[in-house]
Structures are given as C-alpha cells and as structure tokens.
Amino acid sequence: MGLLSKKDTKLITDPLADNNPITIQVLGICSALAITAELEASIVMSISVLFVMGVGNVVISLMRNIIPSKIRIIAQLIVVATLVIIVDLVLKAFAYELSKTLSVFVGLIITNCIIMGRFEAFALGNGPWRSFLDGIGNALGYAVILIIVGFFRELLGSGTLLGIPVLGDPIEKTGLYAFGYENNGFMLLSPMALIVVGIIIWVQRTRNKALVED
Amino acid sequence: MEHVELFFKSIFIDNMVFATFLGMCSYLAVSKKVSTAVGLGAAVIFVLAITVPLNWLLDQYVLQPGALTWLGPEYADYDLSFLSFIMFIATIATMVQLVEIVVEKFSPSLYNSLGIFLPLIAVNCAILGGSLFMQSREIATLGLALNYGIGSGIGWFLAILAIAAIREKIRYSAVPPALRGLGITFIITGLMAIGFMSFGGMLTGGDEGAKKEETVVEVTTDNVEKKELANNTKINE
C-alpha cells in the first residue's frame, strides 16, 4: 500500500460499512431502489455511479477555489449532468436493452443525493486525490448495498442470477423446485426493495450497537 | 375526463414515493415532524407545478427531434434530446432560485414557512423525476403537463404527511433497538407502498393504467395457477 497512506485507506473502507452512504448517511436512496429487481441492472447502475462520483469529485475539487459559493449548487449540477449525459450515451450505444430497463433512473443519477452530498461535504474542502478516493469509497458503499439487494430480489423473485437460472427450472420442476419450492413474485415488486434495505439496516445495526439510534 | 384521470393516476397509482421511489432522501430526512413535512410537501407541489410545464415547453420547442422547425425548415433535422438532462436540471435550479427570490419579496410569511426548504428542493429527485417522466411518458399538452406536475406533487405531499404522522406516533412503540429510526421507517414505507399498489385497479380507461393492471393481474393469476398446480400435484401424489 505504498500509494495509500493509512488515512487514505480509511477514506475507501469507511463508507463500505460503518459510514455507508445508504444505510447510515441516508443518501442516494432515490435512484437506488427502483432498479434492483435484477442483479445486472444493479451492477450497471453501480458502475455508472462509480464513474460519475470518481470523476465528478475530482473535477469539483479542482474547481473548488473558483466556484463562487452562492451559485455552487448550479455549478455542481452542471458538472454532474455532463458526466451523466456521457454515461447515458455510452449505455445507449453499448447496452441498449439495459438502458431501456434503467429508463429515467440514469438521468436521476444527477440528483442522487450521494453525489451532491459528497461534493458539499468533501470535494469542496479537499484536494483532488483525496476527493477521488472519497468518491470511489462512497460509490463502492452504494454499490455494495445495491448488489446485495439486487442479489436477493433476483434470487428469491425469479430464481435466477444475472439471468441464469440457479435454482433449477420452475416449469420442469428440477432442482429446488422438485421439492415444492416456489418463486416469490412479490420480491420483484418495488415495495420489497424498501423492506430488504430495512432488513439490511437491521442486521447491520444489530452487529454494531454503536450505530443504533435513540 | 383525460385530466381527471391523469390527476388521480399521478397521485395514487404512479405515486412518486411509493411507485418510483423518487425524493426518498428528503422524504426520510425531513419526516420527523408533521409541521416540517407539510412545509416541504407544499414546496414540492409548488415547484413541480412550475417546472414540469416549463420543461414541457422546453422539450416541445427545443429538445425533441425536429422541435426546432419553428426556426425554419433547415433546422428540422436537429435532435437535441441528448441535452435534456442538463437543460432540465438547469431550468429547475434556476427556477428554484427565482421562486425563492420572488416569494421572499412578495410574501414574507410564505417565505418563512417554505423558504428554508426551497434550496433543498433543487436536488430533490422528485422534481427532476417529474420532468423526466413527463418526457418519457410523452404527455401531450401543456395543460396535461401542469396537471401532471400538480398531481405528482400532491402524491408526494400525501406520502410525506402520512409517514411523518406515523413516525410521530411510533416514538411511543416498542421497536427493537436496532430497527429504531431509519430501519423501521424503511419497513413502514414498504408496507405503505404495498397498500398503495391496491390503487392500481382504480382506473381502467387510460392506456398505461390498463397495461399496468394487466401485468398485476397476470402476476396474481400466475400465482393462483401455480398454487392450483401445486395443489393438484399434491393431490396426484
């Protein structure tokens, strides 16, 4: 770890668990939950956010001394919007089907509170390299939750992972289905995303009592 | 009739919070007290009612493929729709600032109740989401766009009002310590969303409503069939 000092490593590892953007900071829930019915969509969304966060944090951090504080929100929004347009066009070019599934939620990365929150809280006051690490760390924390939720929703909801059946064939009754197992179609509906995240929060706070709210 | 339908659809069936999870961040952060929730909710209705029609005009006359024909026939081939994110968010951010200034000047009492929430709203996903859904659902006229803006605003308002009231009450309940605060709020929202799904069958006239209903019905009949199948197999065994 010659490149990363201890403090820098903490920037990446902290948001993964104890300061997770979704379960602890309550940021970025908006665009996260609607697209987690499939694991693939969750992964693509995570990568998009990773790109926007990493690059955006560096850009804002480089510009932090020339942005007048009164119009900083508009300036930040323009930077994010530009990056999101790049992501959207790339998705449309190389993964058209997926960009249809994600529909407006790619655009909603712009108002993803994690991004604005990290700009405000970190990039405006720190140098580019540390901001980059902070962006990557928070985006990874977001990705972890998204992928866990996507994993359980796809596995329990349709019995597949990344579109590949893993529990056997529900029509021919092979694998688990031979024992009378049924897919829970309810997991594919949007309210279950909220409940799954609620359960993740429950587990996390049971393991780490320091996070419990009064 | 079209207006009434769209209005109720945007409040109940396509509820911003429960169906599309838009504006969840401020929904969770500002729902601890009913009074502040009302303030934020009112501000959201207000801003959505302004920005959705404005962005509709922008979409129709600037951004859509061929929208620039009013400038002259040579502009007919232009397709600026890739700029829509940046244009929408710029409109929203400037409108929010403008509204803040105007309200402060002309109605200080309204400013005192709404003012602190307005900056928060520029980055509320519900506002941008309203404009993006307006674009992707191809809402036909300016009147309908205004209607859609107000309707979705009211839907958001109802949602935050309900969760704030529940959170005020739940303080007196014995929630497991690890679930207190955020966890239980998520689960309650999930349960409320399931409740709101029952509105899905309310309207059958609209195309999209009908489609949605079909898929819901399909899911349920699917389950029924599966259950029947399972029962049959058991009997056969």
CSV table of C-alpha atoms in Angstrom, one decimal:
chain,number,residue,atom,x,y,z
A,1,MET,CA,0.0,0.0,0.0
A,2,GLY,CA,2.7,2.5,-0.9
A,3,LEU,CA,0.3,4.7,-2.8
A,4,LEU,CA,-2.3,4.9,0.0
A,5,SER,CA,-1.5,6.2,3.5
A,6,LYS,CA,-3.5,4.9,6.4
A,7,LYS,CA,-5.8,7.9,6.3
A,8,ASP,CA,-6.4,7.5,2.6
A,9,THR,CA,-7.3,3.8,3.0
A,10,LYS,CA,-9.8,4.8,5.6
A,11,LEU,CA,-11.5,7.0,3.1
A,12,ILE,CA,-12.2,4.0,1.0
A,13,THR,CA,-13.1,1.4,3.6
A,14,ASP,CA,-15.2,3.6,5.9
A,15,PRO,CA,-18.1,4.1,3.6
A,16,LEU,CA,-18.2,0.4,2.9
A,17,ALA,CA,-19.6,-0.4,6.3
A,18,ASP,CA,-19.7,1.9,9.3
A,19,ASN,CA,-20.4,5.1,7.3
A,20,ASN,CA,-22.3,3.5,4.5
A,21,PRO,CA,-24.0,6.2,2.3
A,22,ILE,CA,-27.3,4.3,2.1
A,23,THR,CA,-27.8,2.7,5.5
A,24,ILE,CA,-26.1,5.3,7.7
A,25,GLN,CA,-25.9,8.6,5.9
A,26,VAL,CA,-29.3,8.1,4.2
A,27,LEU,CA,-28.2,9.4,0.8
A,28,GLY,CA,-28.9,8.2,-2.7
A,29,ILE,CA,-31.9,6.0,-2.0
A,30,CYS,CA,-34.0,7.6,-4.7
A,31,SER,CA,-32.4,6.1,-7.7
A,32,ALA,CA,-31.2,3.0,-6.0
A,33,LEU,CA,-34.3,1.1,-5.1
A,34,ALA,CA,-36.4,1.1,-8.3
A,35,ILE,CA,-33.8,-0.7,-10.4
A,36,THR,CA,-32.7,-3.5,-8.1
A,37,ALA,CA,-35.2,-6.2,-9.3
A,38,GLU,CA,-32.3,-7.6,-11.4
A,39,LEU,CA,-28.7,-8.1,-10.4
A,40,GLU,CA,-27.4,-7.0,-13.8
A,41,ALA,CA,-29.2,-3.6,-13.6
A,42,SER,CA,-27.8,-3.1,-10.1
A,43,ILE,CA,-24.3,-3.7,-11.2
A,44,VAL,CA,-24.5,-1.4,-14.2
A,45,MET,CA,-26.1,1.3,-12.0
A,46,SER,CA,-23.2,0.9,-9.5
A,47,ILE,CA,-20.6,1.2,-12.2
A,48,SER,CA,-22.3,4.3,-13.6
A,49,VAL,CA,-22.4,5.9,-10.2
A,50,LEU,CA,-18.8,4.9,-9.5
A,51,PHE,CA,-17.7,6.7,-12.7
A,52,VAL,CA,-19.7,9.8,-12.0
A,53,MET,CA,-18.6,10.0,-8.4
A,54,GLY,CA,-14.9,9.5,-9.1
A,55,VAL,CA,-14.6,11.9,-11.9
A,56,GLY,CA,-17.1,14.4,-10.5
A,57,ASN,CA,-15.4,14.6,-7.2
A,58,VAL,CA,-12.0,15.3,-8.9
A,59,VAL,CA,-13.5,18.0,-11.1
A,60,ILE,CA,-15.3,19.8,-8.3
A,61,SER,CA,-12.2,19.5,-6.1
A,62,LEU,CA,-10.1,21.1,-8.8
A,63,MET,CA,-12.6,23.9,-9.3
A,64,ARG,CA,-13.3,24.4,-5.6
A,65,ASN,CA,-11.4,27.7,-5.4
A,66,ILE,CA,-13.0,29.3,-8.4
A,67,ILE,CA,-16.7,28.4,-7.8
A,68,PRO,CA,-18.5,31.3,-6.0
A,69,SER,CA,-20.3,29.8,-3.1
A,70,LYS,CA,-23.6,31.4,-4.0
A,71,ILE,CA,-24.0,29.5,-7.2
A,72,ARG,CA,-22.1,26.4,-6.3
A,73,ILE,CA,-25.2,24.2,-6.5
A,74,ILE,CA,-25.9,25.1,-10.1
A,75,ALA,CA,-22.2,24.7,-10.9
A,76,GLN,CA,-22.2,21.2,-9.3
A,77,LEU,CA,-25.4,20.2,-11.1
A,78,ILE,CA,-23.9,21.2,-14.4
A,79,VAL,CA,-20.8,19.1,-13.8
A,80,VAL,CA,-22.8,16.0,-12.8
A,81,ALA,CA,-25.3,16.5,-15.6
A,82,THR,CA,-22.5,16.5,-18.1
A,83,LEU,CA,-21.0,13.3,-16.7
A,84,VAL,CA,-24.4,11.6,-16.6
A,85,ILE,CA,-25.0,12.5,-20.2
A,86,ILE,CA,-21.8,10.7,-21.1
A,87,VAL,CA,-22.9,7.7,-19.1
A,88,ASP,CA,-26.3,7.7,-20.7
A,89,LEU,CA,-24.9,7.9,-24.3
A,90,VAL,CA,-22.4,5.1,-23.6
A,91,LEU,CA,-25.1,2.9,-22.2
A,92,LYS,CA,-27.4,3.6,-25.2
A,93,ALA,CA,-24.5,2.8,-27.5
A,94,PHE,CA,-23.3,-0.4,-25.9
A,95,ALA,CA,-26.1,-1.8,-23.8
A,96,TYR,CA,-29.3,-0.5,-25.3
A,97,GLU,CA,-31.7,-3.1,-23.7
A,98,LEU,CA,-30.3,-2.3,-20.3
A,99,SER,CA,-30.6,1.4,-20.8
A,100,LYS,CA,-34.3,0.9,-21.6
A,101,THR,CA,-34.7,-1.0,-18.3
A,102,LEU,CA,-33.0,1.7,-16.4
A,103,SER,CA,-35.0,4.4,-18.3
A,104,VAL,CA,-35.1,7.7,-16.4
A,105,PHE,CA,-33.1,6.4,-13.5
A,106,VAL,CA,-29.8,7.0,-15.3
A,107,GLY,CA,-30.9,10.7,-15.6
A,108,LEU,CA,-31.7,10.6,-11.9
A,109,ILE,CA,-28.1,10.0,-11.0
A,110,ILE,CA,-27.9,13.8,-11.4
A,111,THR,CA,-30.0,14.3,-8.3
A,112,ASN,CA,-28.6,11.3,-6.5
A,113,CYS,CA,-28.0,12.8,-3.1
A,114,ILE,CA,-24.8,10.9,-2.5
A,115,ILE,CA,-23.1,12.8,-5.3
A,116,MET,CA,-24.2,16.2,-4.2
A,117,GLY,CA,-23.7,15.3,-0.5
A,118,ARG,CA,-20.1,14.2,-1.1
A,119,PHE,CA,-19.4,17.3,-3.3
A,120,GLU,CA,-20.6,19.6,-0.5
A,121,ALA,CA,-19.1,17.6,2.4
A,122,PHE,CA,-15.8,16.6,1.0
A,123,ALA,CA,-14.7,17.7,-2.5
A,124,LEU,CA,-15.3,21.4,-1.8
A,125,GLY,CA,-12.7,21.2,1.0
A,126,ASN,CA,-10.1,18.7,0.0
A,127,GLY,CA,-7.5,18.1,-2.7
A,128,PRO,CA,-8.2,16.1,-5.9
A,129,TRP,CA,-6.5,12.8,-4.9
A,130,ARG,CA,-8.3,12.5,-1.6
A,131,SER,CA,-11.6,13.6,-3.2
A,132,PHE,CA,-11.2,10.9,-5.8
A,133,LEU,CA,-10.7,8.2,-3.1
A,134,ASP,CA,-13.6,9.6,-1.1
A,135,GLY,CA,-15.8,9.4,-4.3
A,136,ILE,CA,-14.7,5.9,-5.1
A,137,GLY,CA,-15.2,4.8,-1.5
A,138,ASN,CA,-18.7,6.1,-1.3
A,139,ALA,CA,-19.7,4.8,-4.7
A,140,LEU,CA,-18.5,1.4,-3.6
A,141,GLY,CA,-20.5,1.6,-0.4
A,142,TYR,CA,-23.5,2.4,-2.5
A,143,ALA,CA,-22.7,-0.5,-4.9
A,144,VAL,CA,-22.4,-3.0,-2.0
A,145,ILE,CA,-26.0,-2.3,-0.9
A,146,LEU,CA,-27.3,-2.2,-4.4
A,147,ILE,CA,-25.7,-5.5,-5.3
A,148,ILE,CA,-26.9,-7.2,-2.0
A,149,VAL,CA,-30.5,-6.0,-2.7
A,150,GLY,CA,-30.3,-7.0,-6.3
A,151,PHE,CA,-28.9,-10.4,-5.5
A,152,PHE,CA,-31.7,-11.3,-3.0
A,153,ARG,CA,-34.5,-9.8,-5.1
A,154,GLU,CA,-33.5,-11.6,-8.3
A,155,LEU,CA,-32.7,-14.9,-6.5
A,156,LEU,CA,-35.9,-15.1,-4.5
A,157,GLY,CA,-38.1,-13.3,-7.0
A,158,SER,CA,-37.2,-15.1,-10.2
A,159,GLY,CA,-34.8,-17.9,-9.2
A,160,THR,CA,-32.0,-16.5,-11.5
A,161,LEU,CA,-28.8,-14.6,-11.1
A,162,LEU,CA,-27.7,-12.3,-13.9
A,163,GLY,CA,-30.4,-14.0,-15.9
A,164,ILE,CA,-29.0,-17.5,-15.4
A,165,PRO,CA,-31.3,-19.9,-13.6
A,166,VAL,CA,-29.6,-21.2,-10.5
A,167,LEU,CA,-32.4,-22.9,-8.6
A,168,GLY,CA,-33.5,-25.2,-11.3
A,169,ASP,CA,-36.4,-24.9,-13.8
A,170,PRO,CA,-39.7,-23.9,-12.3
A,171,ILE,CA,-41.7,-25.4,-15.2
A,172,GLU,CA,-40.0,-28.7,-15.5
A,173,LYS,CA,-39.6,-29.0,-11.7
A,174,THR,CA,-35.9,-29.6,-11.5
A,175,GLY,CA,-33.5,-28.5,-8.8
A,176,LEU,CA,-35.1,-26.9,-5.7
A,177,TYR,CA,-38.5,-26.8,-7.5
A,178,ALA,CA,-38.7,-30.5,-7.3
A,179,PHE,CA,-39.2,-30.2,-3.5
A,180,GLY,CA,-42.1,-27.8,-3.9
A,181,TYR,CA,-40.1,-24.5,-3.8
A,182,GLU,CA,-41.9,-21.6,-5.5
A,183,ASN,CA,-40.5,-18.3,-6.7
A,184,ASN,CA,-41.8,-15.4,-4.7
A,185,GLY,CA,-43.1,-13.0,-7.3
A,186,PHE,CA,-43.6,-10.4,-4.6
A,187,MET,CA,-39.9,-9.8,-4.4
A,188,LEU,CA,-39.9,-8.3,-7.9
A,189,LEU,CA,-42.4,-5.6,-6.9
A,190,SER,CA,-41.0,-2.3,-5.8
A,191,PRO,CA,-42.1,-2.2,-2.1
A,192,MET,CA,-39.9,-5.3,-1.4
A,193,ALA,CA,-36.8,-3.2,-2.1
A,194,LEU,CA,-37.6,-1.0,0.8
A,195,ILE,CA,-38.2,-3.9,3.1
A,196,VAL,CA,-35.0,-5.6,2.0
A,197,VAL,CA,-33.0,-2.4,2.7
A,198,GLY,CA,-34.8,-2.2,6.1
A,199,ILE,CA,-33.6,-5.7,6.9
A,200,ILE,CA,-30.0,-4.9,5.9
A,201,ILE,CA,-30.1,-1.9,8.2
A,202,TRP,CA,-31.5,-4.1,11.0
A,203,VAL,CA,-28.7,-6.7,10.6
A,204,GLN,CA,-26.0,-4.0,10.4
A,205,ARG,CA,-27.2,-2.2,13.5
A,206,THR,CA,-27.6,-5.4,15.4
A,207,ARG,CA,-24.0,-6.3,14.7
A,208,ASN,CA,-22.7,-2.8,15.5
A,209,LYS,CA,-24.5,-1.4,18.5
A,210,ALA,CA,-22.8,2.0,18.2
A,211,LEU,CA,-24.9,2.8,15.2
A,212,VAL,CA,-28.3,2.3,17.0
A,213,GLU,CA,-30.4,5.5,17.0
A,214,ASP,CA,-32.4,6.5,20.1
B,1,MET,CA,-62.0,13.3,-18.3
B,2,GLU,CA,-58.5,12.9,-19.5
B,3,HIS,CA,-57.4,15.5,-17.0
B,4,VAL,CA,-59.2,13.9,-14.1
B,5,GLU,CA,-57.7,10.5,-15.0
B,6,LEU,CA,-54.2,11.8,-15.2
B,7,PHE,CA,-54.6,13.7,-12.0
B,8,PHE,CA,-55.7,10.7,-9.9
B,9,LYS,CA,-53.2,8.4,-11.7
B,10,SER,CA,-50.3,10.7,-10.8
B,11,ILE,CA,-51.4,11.0,-7.2
B,12,PHE,CA,-52.2,7.4,-6.4
B,13,ILE,CA,-51.1,4.9,-9.0
B,14,ASP,CA,-47.8,6.4,-10.0
B,15,ASN,CA,-47.2,7.9,-6.6
B,16,MET,CA,-43.7,9.5,-6.6
B,17,VAL,CA,-42.6,7.9,-3.4
B,18,PHE,CA,-44.4,4.6,-3.4
B,19,ALA,CA,-44.2,3.6,-7.0
B,20,THR,CA,-41.0,5.1,-8.2
B,21,PHE,CA,-39.1,5.9,-5.0
B,22,LEU,CA,-38.4,9.5,-6.1
B,23,GLY,CA,-37.4,12.1,-3.5
B,24,MET,CA,-36.7,9.4,-0.9
B,25,CYS,CA,-33.8,11.2,0.6
B,26,SER,CA,-35.7,14.3,1.7
B,27,TYR,CA,-38.7,12.1,2.4
B,28,LEU,CA,-36.7,10.2,5.0
B,29,ALA,CA,-34.7,13.1,6.3
B,30,VAL,CA,-37.5,15.7,6.8
B,31,SER,CA,-40.3,13.4,8.0
B,32,LYS,CA,-39.6,13.5,11.8
B,33,LYS,CA,-42.3,16.2,12.4
B,34,VAL,CA,-45.6,16.7,10.7
B,35,SER,CA,-45.2,20.5,10.6
B,36,THR,CA,-41.9,20.5,8.7
B,37,ALA,CA,-43.2,17.7,6.5
B,38,VAL,CA,-46.2,19.9,5.5
B,39,GLY,CA,-43.8,22.8,4.6
B,40,LEU,CA,-41.6,20.6,2.4
B,41,GLY,CA,-44.6,18.9,0.8
B,42,ALA,CA,-46.1,22.3,-0.1
B,43,ALA,CA,-42.9,23.5,-1.6
B,44,VAL,CA,-42.6,20.3,-3.7
B,45,ILE,CA,-46.1,20.8,-5.1
B,46,PHE,CA,-45.3,24.4,-5.9
B,47,VAL,CA,-42.0,23.7,-7.6
B,48,LEU,CA,-43.3,20.7,-9.6
B,49,ALA,CA,-46.3,22.8,-10.8
B,50,ILE,CA,-43.8,25.4,-12.2
B,51,THR,CA,-41.0,23.2,-13.5
B,52,VAL,CA,-43.0,20.4,-15.3
B,53,PRO,CA,-44.9,22.8,-17.6
B,54,LEU,CA,-41.7,24.8,-18.3
B,55,ASN,CA,-39.7,21.7,-19.1
B,56,TRP,CA,-42.6,20.6,-21.3
B,57,LEU,CA,-42.3,23.7,-23.3
B,58,LEU,CA,-38.5,23.3,-23.5
B,59,ASP,CA,-38.9,19.7,-24.6
B,60,GLN,CA,-41.5,20.5,-27.3
B,61,TYR,CA,-39.8,23.6,-28.8
B,62,VAL,CA,-36.1,22.9,-28.3
B,63,LEU,CA,-35.1,19.4,-27.4
B,64,GLN,CA,-37.3,16.9,-29.3
B,65,PRO,CA,-36.1,15.6,-32.7
B,66,GLY,CA,-37.5,18.1,-35.2
B,67,ALA,CA,-38.6,20.5,-32.4
B,68,LEU,CA,-36.6,23.4,-33.9
B,69,THR,CA,-38.7,23.6,-37.1
B,70,TRP,CA,-40.3,26.8,-35.9
B,71,LEU,CA,-36.9,28.4,-36.5
B,72,GLY,CA,-37.1,27.5,-40.2
B,73,PRO,CA,-37.2,24.3,-42.3
B,74,GLU,CA,-33.4,23.9,-42.3
B,75,TYR,CA,-33.5,23.1,-38.6
B,76,ALA,CA,-35.9,20.2,-38.9
B,77,ASP,CA,-33.1,17.6,-38.7
B,78,TYR,CA,-31.7,18.7,-35.4
B,79,ASP,CA,-32.1,16.3,-32.4
B,80,LEU,CA,-31.1,17.9,-29.2
B,81,SER,CA,-32.7,15.3,-26.9
B,82,PHE,CA,-29.3,14.3,-25.5
B,83,LEU,CA,-29.1,17.7,-23.9
B,84,SER,CA,-32.3,17.2,-21.9
B,85,PHE,CA,-30.7,16.2,-18.6
B,86,ILE,CA,-28.6,19.3,-18.5
B,87,MET,CA,-31.4,21.6,-19.7
B,88,PHE,CA,-33.9,20.2,-17.3
B,89,ILE,CA,-31.7,20.5,-14.3
B,90,ALA,CA,-30.5,24.0,-15.2
B,91,THR,CA,-34.2,25.1,-15.5
B,92,ILE,CA,-35.0,23.5,-12.2
B,93,ALA,CA,-32.1,25.0,-10.4
B,94,THR,CA,-32.7,28.5,-11.8
B,95,MET,CA,-36.4,28.3,-11.2
B,96,VAL,CA,-35.9,27.3,-7.6
B,97,GLN,CA,-33.6,30.3,-7.0
B,98,LEU,CA,-36.1,32.6,-8.8
B,99,VAL,CA,-39.1,31.3,-6.9
B,100,GLU,CA,-37.1,31.8,-3.7
B,101,ILE,CA,-36.3,35.4,-4.6
B,102,VAL,CA,-39.9,36.2,-5.7
B,103,VAL,CA,-41.5,34.6,-2.7
B,104,GLU,CA,-39.2,36.4,-0.3
B,105,LYS,CA,-40.1,39.7,-1.9
B,106,PHE,CA,-43.8,39.4,-2.2
B,107,SER,CA,-44.9,37.1,0.5
B,108,PRO,CA,-42.6,37.1,3.5
B,109,SER,CA,-45.0,34.9,5.5
B,110,LEU,CA,-45.0,32.2,2.8
B,111,TYR,CA,-41.2,32.6,2.6
B,112,ASN,CA,-40.9,31.9,6.3
B,113,SER,CA,-42.8,28.7,6.0
B,114,LEU,CA,-41.4,27.5,2.7
B,115,GLY,CA,-38.1,29.4,2.4
B,116,ILE,CA,-35.8,27.1,4.1
B,117,PHE,CA,-36.9,24.1,2.1
B,118,LEU,CA,-36.5,25.7,-1.3
B,119,PRO,CA,-32.8,25.2,-1.7
B,120,LEU,CA,-33.2,21.5,-0.6
B,121,ILE,CA,-35.7,21.0,-3.4
B,122,ALA,CA,-33.3,21.8,-6.3
B,123,VAL,CA,-31.6,18.5,-5.7
B,124,ASN,CA,-34.8,16.6,-4.8
B,125,CYS,CA,-35.1,13.7,-7.3
B,126,ALA,CA,-38.8,14.0,-7.3
B,127,ILE,CA,-38.5,17.3,-9.2
B,128,LEU,CA,-36.2,16.1,-11.9
B,129,GLY,CA,-38.0,12.8,-12.0
B,130,GLY,CA,-41.3,14.6,-12.6
B,131,SER,CA,-39.8,16.3,-15.7
B,132,LEU,CA,-38.1,13.1,-16.9
B,133,PHE,CA,-41.3,11.1,-16.6
B,134,MET,CA,-43.2,13.8,-18.3
B,135,GLN,CA,-40.8,13.5,-21.2
B,136,SER,CA,-40.7,9.7,-21.3
B,137,ARG,CA,-44.5,9.3,-21.0
B,138,GLU,CA,-45.0,11.8,-23.8
B,139,ILE,CA,-47.6,13.9,-22.1
B,140,ALA,CA,-49.5,15.6,-24.9
B,141,THR,CA,-50.4,19.1,-24.0
B,142,LEU,CA,-49.3,22.0,-21.7
B,143,GLY,CA,-52.4,21.7,-19.6
B,144,LEU,CA,-51.8,18.0,-19.0
B,145,ALA,CA,-48.2,18.7,-18.1
B,146,LEU,CA,-49.3,21.2,-15.5
B,147,ASN,CA,-51.9,18.7,-14.2
B,148,TYR,CA,-49.2,16.0,-14.0
B,149,GLY,CA,-46.9,18.3,-12.1
B,150,ILE,CA,-49.5,19.3,-9.5
B,151,GLY,CA,-50.8,15.7,-9.3
B,152,SER,CA,-47.4,14.2,-8.6
B,153,GLY,CA,-46.7,17.0,-6.1
B,154,ILE,CA,-49.8,16.2,-4.2
B,155,GLY,CA,-49.0,12.5,-4.2
B,156,TRP,CA,-45.6,13.3,-2.7
B,157,PHE,CA,-47.2,15.6,-0.2
B,158,LEU,CA,-49.6,12.9,0.9
B,159,ALA,CA,-46.8,10.4,1.3
B,160,ILE,CA,-44.5,12.6,3.4
B,161,LEU,CA,-47.5,13.7,5.5
B,162,ALA,CA,-48.5,10.1,6.2
B,163,ILE,CA,-45.0,8.9,7.2
B,164,ALA,CA,-44.4,12.0,9.4
B,165,ALA,CA,-47.6,11.3,11.3
B,166,ILE,CA,-46.7,7.6,11.7
B,167,ARG,CA,-43.2,8.5,12.9
B,168,GLU,CA,-44.6,10.8,15.5
B,169,LYS,CA,-46.7,8.1,16.8
B,170,ILE,CA,-44.2,5.3,16.6
B,171,ARG,CA,-42.0,7.0,19.1
B,172,TYR,CA,-44.2,5.5,21.8
B,173,SER,CA,-44.0,1.9,20.5
B,174,ALA,CA,-41.5,-0.8,21.5
B,175,VAL,CA,-39.5,-1.1,18.3
B,176,PRO,CA,-36.4,-3.4,18.5
B,177,PRO,CA,-33.4,-1.1,19.2
B,178,ALA,CA,-31.6,-1.9,16.1
B,179,LEU,CA,-34.6,-1.1,13.9
B,180,ARG,CA,-35.3,2.3,15.6
B,181,GLY,CA,-35.3,5.3,13.4
B,182,LEU,CA,-34.2,4.5,9.8
B,183,GLY,CA,-34.9,0.8,9.7
B,184,ILE,CA,-38.5,0.9,10.8
B,185,THR,CA,-39.2,3.9,8.6
B,186,PHE,CA,-38.0,1.8,5.6
B,187,ILE,CA,-40.2,-1.1,6.5
B,188,ILE,CA,-43.2,1.1,7.1
B,189,THR,CA,-42.7,2.8,3.8
B,190,GLY,CA,-42.5,-0.6,2.2
B,191,LEU,CA,-45.8,-1.6,3.8
B,192,MET,CA,-47.4,1.6,2.7
B,193,ALA,CA,-46.2,1.1,-0.8
B,194,ILE,CA,-47.9,-2.3,-0.8
B,195,GLY,CA,-51.0,-0.6,0.3
B,196,PHE,CA,-50.8,2.0,-2.5
B,197,MET,CA,-50.4,-0.8,-5.0
B,198,SER,CA,-54.0,-1.6,-4.4
B,199,PHE,CA,-54.9,1.6,-6.2
B,200,GLY,CA,-53.6,0.0,-9.3
B,201,GLY,CA,-57.0,-1.2,-10.3
B,202,MET,CA,-58.7,2.2,-9.7
B,203,LEU,CA,-58.7,3.4,-13.3
B,204,THR,CA,-59.0,1.2,-16.3
B,205,GLY,CA,-59.7,3.8,-19.0
B,206,GLY,CA,-56.1,5.0,-19.6
B,207,ASP,CA,-53.8,3.0,-21.8
B,208,GLU,CA,-51.0,2.8,-19.3
B,209,GLY,CA,-53.3,2.2,-16.4
B,210,ALA,CA,-54.8,-0.7,-18.2
B,211,LYS,CA,-51.4,-2.1,-19.1
B,212,LYS,CA,-50.2,-1.8,-15.6
B,213,GLU,CA,-53.3,-3.5,-14.4
B,214,GLU,CA,-52.9,-6.3,-16.9
B,215,THR,CA,-49.4,-7.0,-15.6
B,216,VAL,CA,-50.6,-7.0,-12.0
B,217,VAL,CA,-53.4,-9.3,-12.8
B,218,GLU,CA,-51.0,-11.5,-14.7
B,219,VAL,CA,-48.8,-11.8,-11.7
B,220,THR,CA,-51.7,-12.7,-9.4
B,221,THR,CA,-53.3,-15.2,-11.8
B,222,ASP,CA,-49.9,-16.6,-12.3
B,223,ASN,CA,-49.6,-17.2,-8.6
B,224,VAL,CA,-53.1,-18.7,-8.5
B,225,GLU,CA,-52.3,-21.0,-11.3
B,226,LYS,CA,-49.1,-22.0,-9.6
B,227,LYS,CA,-50.9,-22.7,-6.4
B,228,GLU,CA,-53.6,-24.7,-8.2
B,229,LEU,CA,-50.8,-26.6,-9.9
B,230,ALA,CA,-49.1,-27.2,-6.6
B,231,ASN,CA,-52.3,-28.4,-5.0
B,232,ASN,CA,-53.1,-30.7,-8.0
B,233,THR,CA,-49.7,-32.2,-7.8
B,234,LYS,CA,-50.1,-32.8,-4.1
B,235,ILE,CA,-53.5,-34.5,-4.7
B,236,ASN,CA,-52.0,-36.6,-7.5
B,237,GLU,CA,-49.2,-37.7,-5.3
